[in-house]
Amino acid sequence: MQNLLDEEGLRGIGAYWIIIEKLSMLPEPRTQLEYLRPFCKNRKIPFVYLKKIILKYKLFNLEEDDFFSVEELNPVKKKEQKMVKNSKENVDSNAKNDEKLQKTSRNNSENHANNDSNSLNNNDIAKADNESFKENIKDIITAATVEEKDATATTAINHSCPLNICDDYGQSQQMLHPVRPWQNMVDELTTRTPWLETACMQSCYGELLMRNIQKAVEIFKCHIELYDKGGDLLTMSEVRRYFVNYTKAGKPTSQALRETLIAFEAKQRATLPPNAYLHEQLINGKRTYLGCLIPNDAPARPSDTAFWNEQEHRWISQR
């Protein structure tokens, strides 16, 4: 709770108690993440923010099939107290039952002293009951010990193994602890994948976007910071969907990105040194123009109308 308050402030505390209130309205305090989505839509609360509170701060138990429930405060201490109390009660009960059993055995021996066969049978029954009782007590203590070990092992597994969760489209993905910084996930968009090629095609300026994907991702990161959307991006799937929407044809953000990339390429071309051999062609490692060979020691062809004069050993232009 202190970690939640430090990182999210009063907004995070309020979101936590909203989740607790919704759980308390159910027959049992556990449900799936999607249970909160209609409530968020009606109240204009970001569903991804409530999802972040549930997944990140270890205030809820994450179960199979995308179920979660509220985490008890200090459950280990409560369980230890309960086990100590149960152990003490078992010991007291054991002593009282032994005393009662011994007293009953003595009374049976006195009442049936004249009947040897009955006395022998009663002694055998009393002995069997005593042994049975002790075995039952032993089984109870052993079962309690095994239960405690199983609970400890389950807790260790839950804390060491991440759970498999699903995104908004039902696609299985592995939950990460802690949540990865959104900047790292955005940087991975530059890796050329079939998804990236499809996203570029939907922008209607795919070649321009693919050539300058590094620059486009830098601009995209500035957009996220400007509109404070980083807290809503918890998974790679969410980052990709946001980028596709950002670059989708017809969107104002997409048009602005296209104009920025065109200006960026124009500026790059302006800073490149001029090509001295612009009016020549290099074929099989030899300089040519209009099918004619150019001597290796000749200067660069000055224009597209110039021709090489062998007698004067220089370029002559028709202009």
Tab-separated table of C-alpha atoms in Angstrom, residues 43-284:
chain	number	residue	atom	x	y	z
A	43	ARG	CA	-17.613	6.165	-15.357
A	44	LYS	CA	-14.959	7.196	-17.944
A	45	ILE	CA	-12.225	5.552	-15.863
A	46	PRO	CA	-9.244	4.100	-17.825
A	47	PHE	CA	-9.580	0.323	-17.712
A	48	VAL	CA	-5.838	-0.062	-18.246
A	49	TYR	CA	-5.191	1.977	-15.105
A	50	LEU	CA	-7.288	-0.329	-12.889
A	51	LYS	CA	-5.572	-3.255	-14.615
A	52	LYS	CA	-2.204	-1.737	-13.729
A	53	ILE	CA	-3.183	-1.432	-10.034
A	54	ILE	CA	-4.237	-5.105	-9.998
A	55	LEU	CA	-1.185	-6.508	-11.799
A	56	LYS	CA	1.687	-4.373	-10.563
A	57	TYR	CA	1.439	-3.724	-6.826
A	58	LYS	CA	0.853	-7.255	-5.453
A	59	LEU	CA	-2.330	-6.213	-3.652
A	60	PHE	CA	-4.375	-8.921	-5.370
A	61	ASN	CA	-4.061	-12.671	-5.851
A	62	LEU	CA	-3.791	-13.565	-9.557
A	63	GLU	CA	-5.486	-16.877	-10.323
A	64	GLU	CA	-6.047	-19.025	-13.391
A	65	ASP	CA	-8.457	-18.055	-16.183
A	66	ASP	CA	-7.720	-14.338	-15.605
A	67	PHE	CA	-9.405	-14.353	-12.174
A	68	PHE	CA	-8.131	-12.217	-9.296
A	69	SER	CA	-9.053	-11.655	-5.648
A	70	VAL	CA	-7.963	-9.257	-2.919
A	71	GLU	CA	-4.751	-10.105	-1.063
A	72	GLU	CA	-5.043	-10.419	2.736
A	73	LEU	CA	-2.852	-8.191	4.871
A	74	ASN	CA	-0.086	-10.117	6.669
A	75	PRO	CA	-1.607	-13.575	6.013
A	76	VAL	CA	1.539	-15.463	7.132
A	77	LYS	CA	1.409	-14.037	10.659
A	78	LYS	CA	-2.283	-14.858	11.007
A	79	LYS	CA	-1.686	-18.418	9.895
A	80	GLU	CA	1.202	-18.908	12.352
A	81	GLN	CA	-0.974	-17.679	15.229
A	82	LYS	CA	-3.756	-20.022	14.154
A	83	MET	CA	-1.375	-22.999	13.943
A	84	VAL	CA	0.076	-22.293	17.418
A	85	LYS	CA	-3.430	-22.042	18.865
A	86	ASN	CA	-4.553	-25.270	17.177
A	87	SER	CA	-1.411	-27.100	18.335
A	88	LYS	CA	-1.970	-26.007	21.947
A	89	GLU	CA	-5.604	-27.071	21.821
A	90	ASN	CA	-4.609	-30.470	20.391
A	91	VAL	CA	-2.076	-31.029	23.195
A	92	ASP	CA	-4.609	-30.090	25.909
A	93	SER	CA	-7.236	-32.286	24.310
A	94	ASN	CA	-4.765	-35.165	24.078
A	95	ALA	CA	-3.884	-34.941	27.798
A	96	LYS	CA	-7.540	-34.752	28.876
A	97	ASN	CA	-8.548	-37.687	26.693
A	98	ASP	CA	-5.646	-39.794	27.985
A	99	GLU	CA	-6.645	-39.080	31.589
A	100	LYS	CA	-10.300	-39.896	30.883
A	101	LEU	CA	-9.341	-43.048	29.043
A	102	GLN	CA	-7.125	-44.252	31.887
A	103	LYS	CA	-9.862	-43.576	34.465
A	104	THR	CA	-12.393	-45.504	32.368
A	105	SER	CA	-9.967	-48.402	32.027
A	106	ARG	CA	-9.456	-48.602	35.825
A	107	ASN	CA	-13.223	-48.544	36.461
A	108	ASN	CA	-13.805	-51.312	33.969
A	109	SER	CA	-11.102	-53.443	35.601
A	110	GLU	CA	-12.633	-53.016	39.105
A	111	ASN	CA	-16.225	-53.688	37.983
A	112	HIS	CA	-15.282	-56.878	36.146
A	113	ALA	CA	-12.585	-58.357	38.396
A	114	ASN	CA	-14.576	-61.610	38.957
A	115	ASN	CA	-15.099	-62.268	35.245
A	116	ASP	CA	-11.711	-63.052	33.707
A	117	SER	CA	-12.876	-63.363	30.150
A	118	ASN	CA	-14.897	-60.106	30.229
A	119	SER	CA	-12.044	-58.297	31.959
A	120	LEU	CA	-9.628	-59.483	29.316
A	121	ASN	CA	-11.966	-58.330	26.542
A	122	ASN	CA	-12.493	-54.939	28.166
A	123	ASN	CA	-8.771	-54.453	28.593
A	124	ASP	CA	-8.205	-55.341	24.959
A	125	ILE	CA	-10.919	-52.895	23.847
A	126	ALA	CA	-9.553	-50.138	26.075
A	127	LYS	CA	-6.058	-50.728	24.764
A	128	ALA	CA	-7.315	-50.690	21.177
A	129	ASP	CA	-9.275	-47.477	21.788
A	130	ASN	CA	-6.242	-45.852	23.380
A	131	GLU	CA	-4.039	-46.813	20.440
A	132	SER	CA	-6.705	-45.665	17.973
A	133	PHE	CA	-7.059	-42.331	19.744
A	134	LYS	CA	-3.302	-41.737	19.724
A	135	GLU	CA	-3.143	-42.638	16.058
A	136	ASN	CA	-5.944	-40.157	15.317
A	137	ILE	CA	-4.113	-37.403	17.193
A	138	LYS	CA	-0.926	-38.258	15.315
A	139	ASP	CA	-2.782	-38.119	11.979
A	140	ILE	CA	-4.270	-34.731	12.840
A	141	ILE	CA	-0.881	-33.244	13.748
A	142	THR	CA	0.733	-34.775	10.635
A	143	ALA	CA	-2.047	-33.466	8.387
A	144	ALA	CA	-1.682	-29.979	9.856
A	145	THR	CA	2.078	-30.052	9.233
A	146	VAL	CA	1.619	-31.232	5.634
A	147	GLU	CA	-1.017	-28.570	5.026
A	148	GLU	CA	1.328	-25.874	6.303
A	149	LYS	CA	4.158	-27.124	4.040
A	150	ASP	CA	1.837	-27.240	1.020
A	151	ALA	CA	0.631	-23.698	1.690
A	152	THR	CA	4.223	-22.471	1.993
A	153	ALA	CA	5.205	-24.219	-1.241
A	154	THR	CA	2.172	-22.796	-3.064
A	155	THR	CA	3.016	-19.297	-1.867
A	156	ALA	CA	6.597	-19.703	-3.053
A	157	ILE	CA	5.421	-20.899	-6.471
A	158	ASN	CA	2.981	-18.012	-6.826
A	159	HIS	CA	5.722	-15.508	-6.081
A	160	SER	CA	8.380	-17.125	-8.286
A	161	CYS	CA	6.384	-18.106	-11.387
A	162	PRO	CA	4.614	-15.457	-13.504
A	163	LEU	CA	1.044	-16.197	-14.543
A	164	ASN	CA	-0.268	-16.380	-18.076
A	165	ILE	CA	-2.780	-13.606	-18.782
A	166	CYS	CA	-4.681	-12.550	-21.886
A	167	ASP	CA	-4.831	-9.194	-23.622
A	168	ASP	CA	-8.030	-7.412	-24.685
A	169	TYR	CA	-8.362	-9.688	-27.750
A	170	GLY	CA	-7.914	-12.956	-25.851
A	171	GLN	CA	-4.344	-13.499	-27.064
A	172	SER	CA	-2.253	-15.268	-24.448
A	173	GLN	CA	0.827	-13.427	-23.264
A	174	GLN	CA	3.127	-13.766	-20.297
A	175	MET	CA	2.823	-11.206	-17.536
A	176	LEU	CA	6.093	-9.544	-16.612
A	177	HIS	CA	7.162	-8.588	-13.099
A	178	PRO	CA	7.747	-5.725	-12.801
A	179	VAL	CA	5.965	-4.019	-15.711
A	180	ARG	CA	8.490	-3.081	-18.424
A	181	PRO	CA	9.099	0.638	-19.061
A	182	TRP	CA	7.054	1.779	-22.022
A	183	GLN	CA	10.131	3.434	-23.564
A	184	ASN	CA	11.826	0.043	-23.968
A	185	MET	CA	8.769	-1.464	-25.633
A	186	VAL	CA	8.435	1.511	-28.034
A	187	ASP	CA	12.106	1.140	-29.040
A	188	GLU	CA	11.364	-2.446	-30.148
A	189	LEU	CA	8.965	-1.124	-32.808
A	190	THR	CA	11.970	-0.376	-35.043
A	191	THR	CA	12.678	-4.100	-35.518
A	192	ARG	CA	11.584	-5.106	-39.001
A	193	THR	CA	8.825	-7.696	-38.615
A	194	PRO	CA	5.749	-8.711	-40.652
A	195	TRP	CA	3.687	-6.699	-38.173
A	196	LEU	CA	5.730	-3.543	-38.860
A	197	GLU	CA	5.387	-3.983	-42.636
A	198	THR	CA	1.610	-4.304	-42.265
A	199	ALA	CA	1.441	-1.237	-40.010
A	200	CYS	CA	3.429	0.794	-42.558
A	201	MET	CA	1.119	-0.260	-45.393
A	202	GLN	CA	-1.942	0.950	-43.438
A	203	SER	CA	-0.385	4.414	-43.226
A	204	CYS	CA	-0.519	4.801	-47.054
A	205	TYR	CA	3.099	6.054	-47.086
A	206	GLY	CA	4.703	2.738	-46.191
A	207	GLU	CA	8.041	3.148	-48.008
A	208	LEU	CA	8.619	6.585	-46.511
A	209	LEU	CA	7.711	5.323	-43.041
A	210	MET	CA	9.836	2.174	-43.304
A	211	ARG	CA	12.892	4.123	-44.515
A	212	ASN	CA	12.635	6.491	-41.567
A	213	ILE	CA	11.221	4.173	-38.879
A	214	GLN	CA	13.867	5.254	-36.346
A	215	LYS	CA	12.849	8.905	-36.738
A	216	ALA	CA	9.140	7.997	-36.676
A	217	VAL	CA	9.546	6.104	-33.388
A	218	GLU	CA	11.355	9.100	-31.838
A	219	ILE	CA	8.436	11.352	-32.828
A	220	PHE	CA	5.979	8.743	-31.498
A	221	LYS	CA	7.750	8.724	-28.114
A	222	CYS	CA	7.515	12.526	-27.928
A	223	HIS	CA	3.769	12.232	-28.621
A	224	ILE	CA	3.338	9.720	-25.763
A	225	GLU	CA	5.210	11.981	-23.339
A	226	LEU	CA	3.295	15.078	-24.437
A	227	TYR	CA	-0.115	13.468	-23.851
A	228	ASP	CA	1.030	11.500	-20.759
A	229	LYS	CA	0.011	8.111	-22.205
A	230	GLY	CA	2.979	6.134	-20.880
A	231	GLY	CA	1.085	4.893	-17.814
A	232	ASP	CA	-1.541	3.272	-20.059
A	233	LEU	CA	0.977	1.196	-22.031
A	234	LEU	CA	1.597	-1.936	-19.957
A	235	THR	CA	2.183	-4.566	-22.650
A	236	MET	CA	3.801	-4.785	-26.085
A	237	SER	CA	0.384	-5.468	-27.594
A	238	GLU	CA	-0.944	-2.156	-26.275
A	239	VAL	CA	2.120	-0.284	-27.621
A	240	ARG	CA	1.625	-1.781	-31.091
A	241	ARG	CA	-2.089	-0.966	-31.186
A	242	TYR	CA	-1.364	2.623	-30.192
A	243	PHE	CA	1.307	2.969	-32.917
A	244	VAL	CA	-1.046	1.551	-35.588
A	245	ASN	CA	-3.749	4.024	-34.557
A	246	TYR	CA	-1.171	6.858	-34.504
A	247	THR	CA	-0.005	6.151	-38.089
A	248	LYS	CA	-3.344	5.061	-39.574
A	249	ALA	CA	-4.271	6.781	-42.856
A	250	GLY	CA	-6.577	9.766	-42.402
A	251	LYS	CA	-5.576	10.457	-38.798
A	252	PRO	CA	-4.262	13.987	-38.065
A	253	THR	CA	-1.301	12.436	-36.261
A	254	SER	CA	-0.501	10.325	-39.328
A	255	GLN	CA	-0.629	13.313	-41.686
A	256	ALA	CA	1.604	15.344	-39.394
A	257	LEU	CA	4.088	12.457	-39.182
A	258	ARG	CA	4.191	12.135	-42.989
A	259	GLU	CA	4.933	15.839	-43.459
A	260	THR	CA	7.641	15.671	-40.801
A	261	LEU	CA	9.339	12.682	-42.455
A	262	ILE	CA	9.236	14.367	-45.906
A	263	ALA	CA	10.888	17.459	-44.457
A	264	PHE	CA	13.408	15.263	-42.666
A	265	GLU	CA	14.453	13.533	-45.910
A	266	ALA	CA	14.677	16.850	-47.773
A	267	LYS	CA	16.968	18.222	-45.084
A	268	GLN	CA	19.148	15.115	-45.297
A	269	ARG	CA	19.489	15.456	-49.073
A	270	ALA	CA	20.419	19.109	-48.723
A	271	THR	CA	23.263	18.278	-46.355
A	272	LEU	CA	24.758	15.587	-48.650
A	273	PRO	CA	27.796	16.586	-50.752
A	274	PRO	CA	27.041	17.106	-54.486
A	275	ASN	CA	27.663	14.154	-56.760
A	276	ALA	CA	30.524	15.155	-59.075
A	277	TYR	CA	29.823	12.214	-61.377
A	278	LEU	CA	26.093	12.856	-61.676
A	279	HIS	CA	26.215	12.916	-65.523
A	280	GLU	CA	28.133	9.643	-65.875
A	281	GLN	CA	27.303	5.936	-65.618
A	282	LEU	CA	29.486	3.276	-64.047
A	283	ILE	CA	29.261	0.003	-66.033
A	284	ASN	CA	31.397	-2.994	-65.062
